mmCIF file of C-alpha atoms in Angstrom:
data_model
loop_
_atom_site.group_PDB
_atom_site.id
_atom_site.type_symbol
_atom_site.label_atom_id
_atom_site.label_comp_id
_atom_site.label_asym_id
_atom_site.label_seq_id
_atom_site.Cartn_x
_atom_site.Cartn_y
_atom_site.Cartn_z
ATOM 1 C CA UNK F 1 93.148 111.008 144.088
ATOM 2 C CA UNK F 2 95.505 111.868 146.543
ATOM 3 C CA UNK F 3 97.891 110.585 143.893
ATOM 4 C CA UNK F 4 96.918 112.874 141.330
ATOM 5 C CA UNK F 5 96.000 115.885 143.591
ATOM 6 C CA UNK F 6 100.676 115.957 144.350
ATOM 7 C CA UNK F 7 101.208 115.477 140.619
ATOM 8 C CA UNK F 8 99.319 118.829 139.363
ATOM 9 C CA UNK F 9 100.336 120.348 142.619
ATOM 10 C CA UNK F 10 104.414 119.625 141.344
ATOM 11 C CA UNK F 11 103.159 120.610 137.604
ATOM 12 C CA UNK F 12 101.986 123.769 138.841
ATOM 13 C CA UNK F 13 104.911 125.031 139.674
ATOM 14 C CA UNK F 14 105.428 128.833 138.606
ATOM 15 C CA UNK F 15 107.546 129.125 136.287
ATOM 16 C CA UNK F 16 108.513 126.275 135.025
ATOM 17 C CA UNK F 17 108.000 126.361 131.198
ATOM 18 C CA UNK F 18 107.865 123.076 131.178
ATOM 19 C CA UNK F 19 105.935 121.678 133.988
ATOM 20 C CA UNK F 20 102.883 123.902 132.929
ATOM 21 C CA UNK F 21 99.796 122.521 134.782
ATOM 22 C CA UNK F 22 98.049 120.013 132.427
ATOM 23 C CA UNK F 23 94.754 121.343 133.720
ATOM 24 C CA UNK F 24 95.405 124.665 132.668
ATOM 25 C CA UNK F 25 96.805 123.993 129.647
ATOM 26 C CA UNK F 26 93.519 122.182 128.962
ATOM 27 C CA UNK F 27 91.635 124.384 130.058
ATOM 28 C CA UNK F 28 93.425 127.232 127.446
ATOM 29 C CA UNK F 29 92.536 124.667 124.563
ATOM 30 C CA UNK F 30 89.177 124.616 126.104
ATOM 31 C CA UNK F 31 88.570 128.677 126.106
ATOM 32 C CA UNK F 32 90.619 129.112 122.603
ATOM 33 C CA UNK F 33 88.128 126.572 121.315
ATOM 34 C CA UNK F 34 84.711 127.990 122.659
ATOM 35 C CA UNK F 35 85.478 131.221 121.517
ATOM 36 C CA UNK F 36 86.110 130.571 117.891
ATOM 37 C CA UNK F 37 83.711 127.266 117.646
ATOM 38 C CA UNK F 38 81.033 130.410 118.197
ATOM 39 C CA UNK F 39 81.827 131.330 115.459
ATOM 40 C CA UNK F 40 81.234 128.477 113.458
ATOM 41 C CA UNK F 41 78.073 127.445 114.804
ATOM 42 C CA UNK F 42 76.837 130.952 112.622
ATOM 43 C CA UNK F 43 77.597 129.168 109.722
ATOM 44 C CA UNK F 44 77.920 131.275 106.027
ATOM 45 C CA UNK F 45 76.029 134.865 106.525
ATOM 46 C CA UNK F 46 74.010 135.839 103.773
ATOM 47 C CA UNK F 47 76.573 138.002 101.906
ATOM 48 C CA UNK F 48 79.229 135.111 101.386
ATOM 49 C CA UNK F 49 77.198 132.847 100.369
ATOM 50 C CA UNK F 50 75.443 135.312 97.257
ATOM 51 C CA UNK F 51 79.412 137.014 96.885
ATOM 52 C CA UNK F 52 80.418 133.043 95.982
ATOM 53 C CA UNK F 53 77.355 132.124 94.055
ATOM 54 C CA UNK F 54 77.047 134.858 91.815
ATOM 55 C CA UNK F 55 80.743 136.123 91.128
ATOM 56 C CA UNK F 56 81.684 134.246 87.627
ATOM 57 C CA UNK F 57 85.935 134.602 87.519
ATOM 58 C CA UNK F 58 85.859 135.544 84.403
ATOM 59 C CA UNK F 59 86.995 133.440 81.600
ATOM 60 C CA UNK F 60 90.480 134.791 79.360
ATOM 61 C CA UNK F 61 89.217 134.846 75.443
ATOM 62 C CA UNK F 62 91.953 132.543 73.187
ATOM 63 C CA UNK F 63 91.002 135.018 70.706
ATOM 64 C CA UNK F 64 92.874 137.974 72.831
ATOM 65 C CA UNK F 65 95.373 135.792 74.952
ATOM 66 C CA UNK F 66 94.823 134.906 78.318
ATOM 67 C CA UNK F 67 95.639 138.519 80.141
ATOM 68 C CA UNK F 68 93.486 139.185 82.846
ATOM 69 C CA UNK F 69 94.270 142.924 81.415
ATOM 70 C CA UNK F 70 93.113 142.651 77.854
ATOM 71 C CA UNK F 71 89.950 144.311 78.663
ATOM 72 C CA UNK F 72 91.378 147.129 79.750
ATOM 73 C CA UNK F 73 93.314 147.019 77.562
ATOM 74 C CA UNK F 74 91.171 147.251 75.036
ATOM 75 C CA UNK F 75 88.630 149.162 77.196
ATOM 76 C CA UNK F 76 91.558 152.146 76.774
ATOM 77 C CA UNK F 77 91.577 151.733 72.663
ATOM 78 C CA UNK F 78 88.005 152.108 73.141
ATOM 79 C CA UNK Z 1 91.691 125.138 88.173
ATOM 80 C CA UNK Z 2 88.565 126.134 86.403
ATOM 81 C CA UNK Z 3 85.832 127.558 89.449
ATOM 82 C CA UNK Z 4 83.619 124.316 89.420
ATOM 83 C CA UNK Z 5 80.152 124.198 90.696
ATOM 84 C CA UNK Z 6 82.200 121.421 93.435
ATOM 85 C CA UNK Z 7 85.132 124.149 93.875
ATOM 86 C CA UNK Z 8 82.613 126.789 95.245
ATOM 87 C CA UNK Z 9 80.814 124.850 97.398
ATOM 88 C CA UNK Z 10 84.278 123.645 99.510
ATOM 89 C CA UNK Z 11 85.491 127.337 99.279
ATOM 90 C CA UNK Z 12 81.944 128.505 100.757
ATOM 91 C CA UNK Z 13 82.102 125.009 103.720
ATOM 92 C CA UNK Z 14 85.775 127.228 104.139
ATOM 93 C CA UNK Z 15 83.691 130.500 105.799
ATOM 94 C CA UNK Z 16 82.281 130.080 108.825
ATOM 95 C CA UNK Z 17 86.367 128.235 110.167
ATOM 96 C CA UNK Z 18 87.634 131.711 108.113
ATOM 97 C CA UNK Z 19 85.910 134.281 110.238
ATOM 98 C CA UNK Z 20 86.374 132.102 113.263
ATOM 99 C CA UNK Z 21 90.281 132.703 112.646
ATOM 100 C CA UNK Z 22 89.444 136.467 110.912
ATOM 101 C CA UNK Z 23 87.868 137.447 114.235
ATOM 102 C CA UNK Z 24 90.624 135.731 116.825
ATOM 103 C CA UNK Z 25 92.655 137.700 114.621
ATOM 104 C CA UNK Z 26 91.808 140.990 114.473
ATOM 105 C CA UNK Z 27 88.808 140.965 117.539
ATOM 106 C CA UNK Z 28 86.686 143.096 115.752
ATOM 107 C CA UNK Z 29 83.871 140.896 113.749
ATOM 108 C CA UNK Z 30 82.918 143.624 111.699
ATOM 109 C CA UNK Z 31 86.415 144.592 110.047
ATOM 110 C CA UNK Z 32 86.951 140.425 110.350
ATOM 111 C CA UNK Z 33 84.111 139.930 108.125
ATOM 112 C CA UNK Z 34 85.489 142.321 105.078
ATOM 113 C CA UNK Z 35 88.693 140.536 105.737
ATOM 114 C CA UNK Z 36 86.817 137.369 105.194
ATOM 115 C CA UNK Z 37 85.246 139.228 101.746
ATOM 116 C CA UNK Z 38 88.598 140.235 101.167
ATOM 117 C CA UNK Z 39 90.209 137.063 101.194
ATOM 118 C CA UNK Z 40 87.527 135.326 98.622
ATOM 119 C CA UNK Z 41 87.691 138.406 96.183
ATOM 120 C CA UNK Z 42 91.482 137.376 96.097
ATOM 121 C CA UNK Z 43 91.019 133.951 96.281
ATOM 122 C CA UNK Z 44 88.650 133.732 93.416
ATOM 123 C CA UNK Z 45 91.103 136.502 91.362
ATOM 124 C CA UNK Z 46 93.515 134.056 91.162
ATOM 125 C CA UNK Z 47 91.649 130.791 91.573
ATOM 126 C CA UNK Z 48 94.013 129.424 89.140
ATOM 127 C CA UNK Z 49 96.898 129.396 90.354
ATOM 128 C CA UNK Z 50 94.846 126.655 93.275
ATOM 129 C CA UNK Z 51 96.420 123.086 92.741
ATOM 130 C CA UNK Z 52 93.811 121.390 92.750
ATOM 131 C CA UNK Z 53 93.451 118.310 95.367
ATOM 132 C CA UNK Z 54 95.422 120.850 97.322
ATOM 133 C CA UNK Z 55 94.575 121.246 100.972
ATOM 134 C CA UNK Z 56 92.121 124.266 99.816
ATOM 135 C CA UNK Z 57 91.352 125.454 103.252
ATOM 136 C CA UNK Z 58 95.491 125.967 104.343
ATOM 137 C CA UNK Z 59 94.997 127.965 101.103
ATOM 138 C CA UNK Z 60 92.333 130.399 101.270
ATOM 139 C CA UNK Z 61 93.744 131.233 105.782
ATOM 140 C CA UNK Z 62 97.059 132.512 104.341
ATOM 141 C CA UNK Z 63 95.427 134.835 101.898
ATOM 142 C CA UNK Z 64 93.033 135.638 104.703
ATOM 143 C CA UNK Z 65 96.578 135.499 106.822
ATOM 144 C CA UNK Z 66 98.617 138.143 104.612
ATOM 145 C CA UNK Z 67 95.908 140.233 103.964
ATOM 146 C CA UNK Z 68 95.693 140.678 107.518
ATOM 147 C CA UNK Z 69 99.406 140.934 107.933
ATOM 148 C CA UNK Z 70 99.342 144.178 105.595
ATOM 149 C CA UNK Z 71 96.342 145.304 106.899
ATOM 150 C CA UNK Z 72 98.240 145.376 110.234
ATOM 151 C CA UNK Z 73 100.804 147.062 109.625
ATOM 152 C CA UNK Z 74 98.600 149.870 107.642
ATOM 153 C CA UNK Z 75 97.608 150.910 110.670
ATOM 154 C CA UNK Z 76 97.925 148.805 113.729
ATOM 155 C CA UNK Z 77 94.778 148.131 115.979
ATOM 156 C CA UNK Z 78 92.030 150.867 116.160
ATOM 157 C CA UNK Z 79 90.485 150.772 118.723
ATOM 158 C CA UNK Z 80 90.442 147.733 120.578
ATOM 159 C CA UNK Z 81 86.955 146.139 120.337
ATOM 160 C CA UNK Z 82 85.427 149.072 122.698
ATOM 161 C CA UNK Z 83 82.596 149.269 121.887
ATOM 162 C CA UNK Z 84 82.267 145.122 122.674
ATOM 163 C CA UNK Z 85 81.625 144.923 118.612
ATOM 164 C CA UNK Z 86 83.187 140.889 119.124
ATOM 165 C CA UNK Z 87 80.556 140.019 121.716
ATOM 166 C CA UNK Z 88 77.752 140.792 119.691
ATOM 167 C CA UNK Z 89 79.055 138.648 116.834
ATOM 168 C CA UNK Z 90 78.114 136.555 119.345
ATOM 169 C CA UNK Z 91 74.399 134.883 118.129
ATOM 170 C CA UNK Z 92 73.624 133.335 122.246
ATOM 171 C CA UNK Z 93 75.661 136.076 124.146
ATOM 172 C CA UNK Z 94 77.079 133.790 127.182
ATOM 173 C CA UNK Z 95 75.335 133.898 131.036
ATOM 174 C CA UNK Z 96 77.262 136.554 133.419
ATOM 175 C CA UNK Z 97 80.224 134.569 134.415
ATOM 176 C CA UNK Z 98 81.272 133.392 131.425
ATOM 177 C CA UNK Z 99 80.914 136.150 129.764
ATOM 178 C CA UNK Z 100 83.325 137.756 132.210
ATOM 179 C CA UNK Z 101 85.689 134.980 131.737
ATOM 180 C CA UNK Z 102 85.550 135.306 128.354
ATOM 181 C CA UNK Z 103 86.212 138.567 128.299
ATOM 182 C CA UNK Z 104 89.182 137.933 130.259
ATOM 183 C CA UNK Z 105 90.396 135.335 127.702
ATOM 184 C CA UNK Z 106 89.477 137.464 124.788
ATOM 185 C CA UNK Z 107 92.155 140.312 126.481
ATOM 186 C CA UNK Z 108 94.650 138.045 127.381
ATOM 187 C CA UNK Z 109 94.592 136.984 123.678
ATOM 188 C CA UNK Z 110 94.337 139.778 122.407
ATOM 189 C CA UNK Z 111 98.121 140.840 125.141
ATOM 190 C CA UNK Z 112 100.199 137.748 122.494
ATOM 191 C CA UNK Z 113 102.718 138.467 119.946
ATOM 192 C CA UNK Z 114 100.726 139.274 116.304
ATOM 193 C CA UNK Z 115 103.311 135.518 115.445
ATOM 194 C CA UNK Z 116 101.741 133.775 118.679
ATOM 195 C CA UNK Z 117 98.760 134.777 118.018
ATOM 196 C CA UNK Z 118 97.942 133.401 114.104
ATOM 197 C CA UNK Z 119 100.017 130.102 115.612
ATOM 198 C CA UNK Z 120 97.950 129.315 118.761
ATOM 199 C CA UNK Z 121 94.978 129.743 116.868
ATOM 200 C CA UNK Z 122 95.760 128.125 113.287
ATOM 201 C CA UNK Z 123 97.095 124.940 115.357
ATOM 202 C CA UNK Z 124 95.163 125.356 118.524
ATOM 203 C CA UNK Z 125 91.622 126.440 117.959
ATOM 204 C CA UNK Z 126 91.932 125.683 113.431
ATOM 205 C CA UNK Z 127 92.873 122.553 114.054
ATOM 206 C CA UNK Z 128 95.704 121.791 111.782
ATOM 207 C CA UNK Z 129 99.371 120.162 111.670
ATOM 208 C CA UNK Z 130 101.995 122.140 112.359
ATOM 209 C CA UNK Z 131 103.315 121.512 109.143
ATOM 210 C CA UNK Z 132 100.179 122.802 107.762
ATOM 211 C CA UNK Z 133 100.407 126.086 110.084
ATOM 212 C CA UNK Z 134 104.153 126.499 109.258
ATOM 213 C CA UNK Z 135 102.734 126.817 105.061
ATOM 214 C CA UNK Z 136 100.512 129.248 106.322
ATOM 215 C CA UNK Z 137 103.187 131.557 108.035
ATOM 216 C CA UNK Z 138 105.504 130.844 105.720
ATOM 217 C CA UNK Z 139 107.900 129.656 108.797
ATOM 218 C CA UNK Z 140 109.324 126.319 109.690
ATOM 219 C CA UNK Z 141 107.354 123.728 111.425
ATOM 220 C CA UNK Z 142 110.231 123.848 114.881
ATOM 221 C CA UNK Z 143 109.423 127.876 114.849
ATOM 222 C CA UNK Z 144 105.721 127.260 114.968
ATOM 223 C CA UNK Z 145 106.329 124.835 117.849
ATOM 224 C CA UNK Z 146 107.968 127.527 119.626
ATOM 225 C CA UNK Z 147 105.587 129.518 118.861
ATOM 226 C CA UNK Z 148 102.660 127.466 120.317
ATOM 227 C CA UNK Z 149 103.714 126.689 123.332
ATOM 228 C CA UNK Z 150 104.802 130.312 124.014
ATOM 229 C CA UNK Z 151 101.703 131.441 123.525
ATOM 230 C CA UNK Z 152 100.853 128.528 126.363
ATOM 231 C CA UNK Z 153 102.810 129.940 128.915
ATOM 232 C CA UNK Z 154 101.504 133.163 128.216
ATOM 233 C CA UNK Z 155 98.191 132.645 128.514
ATOM 234 C CA UNK Z 156 98.874 130.334 131.296
ATOM 235 C CA UNK Z 157 100.983 133.412 133.017
ATOM 236 C CA UNK Z 158 97.935 136.507 132.005
ATOM 237 C CA UNK Z 159 94.982 134.323 132.928
ATOM 238 C CA UNK Z 160 95.962 131.955 136.660
ATOM 239 C CA UNK Z 161 98.917 133.503 137.840
ATOM 240 C CA UNK Z 162 99.153 137.214 136.859
ATOM 241 C CA UNK Z 163 101.968 137.269 136.043
ATOM 242 C CA UNK Z 164 103.792 136.795 138.709
ATOM 243 C CA UNK Z 165 107.011 133.903 138.926
ATOM 244 C CA UNK Z 166 106.162 133.529 143.260
ATOM 245 C CA UNK Z 167 102.631 133.100 143.706
ATOM 246 C CA UNK Z 168 102.023 129.696 145.727
ATOM 247 C CA UNK Z 169 99.652 126.903 144.096
ATOM 248 C CA UNK Z 170 96.680 127.588 146.569
ATOM 249 C CA UNK Z 171 96.894 131.555 144.260
ATOM 250 C CA UNK Z 172 96.790 129.888 140.896
ATOM 251 C CA UNK Z 173 93.520 127.950 142.475
ATOM 252 C CA UNK Z 174 91.941 130.917 144.151
ATOM 253 C CA UNK Z 175 92.390 132.728 140.247
ATOM 254 C CA UNK Z 176 91.002 129.685 138.816
ATOM 255 C CA UNK Z 177 87.989 129.118 140.445
ATOM 256 C CA UNK Z 178 87.253 132.589 141.988
ATOM 257 C CA UNK Z 179 87.784 134.046 138.655
ATOM 258 C CA UNK Z 180 87.954 137.438 139.373
ATOM 259 C CA UNK Z 181 88.679 137.632 142.613
ATOM 260 C CA UNK Z 182 85.683 139.109 143.747
#
């Protein structure tokens, strides 16, 4: 216990980049993940589930070639 | 590759972490969801450029990160979550003390340079390897490592040493325990 304490205060020497207190670092890691996981736990909002479910990628029509803007060109011609 | 049902499911499964990444980057829940929406639309529109078997989350994160950065350049950060819209995105309000600590952490995170913030989030929260994070950010692995290290040092200084180099351990301990010091 004593050893751990003196070790910790050695690591806590301020201003030393390599000597960042391990406890502080684990605390930062914990807070970062807590912030992040709060959002992750909310799951998938309906708007995104619907968007992904409904949206179909326009399949390129082999007769028109495989460029996606072919349809736009046709529309302009009509 | 074509948009199979399996791929659709995989994209859907990535949405929660995409949102978390977007909120961490932008600090604003509404804007984050717009970013996610734009990311999904762009991903679906370019799905044939996704290599089957490659890392789908990393691909999606790359799209979101690039969208955020081009958007950021355009309008910089707007008002920084002045009305607490980020807090509103949380389903359960944290207890008062925890909430204060959370706000302090959020504020400190916002003070990091963008490069460092995104590197820290990708490695420290999203759980990407240094290699994946480097691919997402389009830089070298060593660059990511040094950004993450600098981000951690800076957060540590902001939160626990209050930016001063000559604070003794007692002050550090007090800051850790007391939070606001009140």
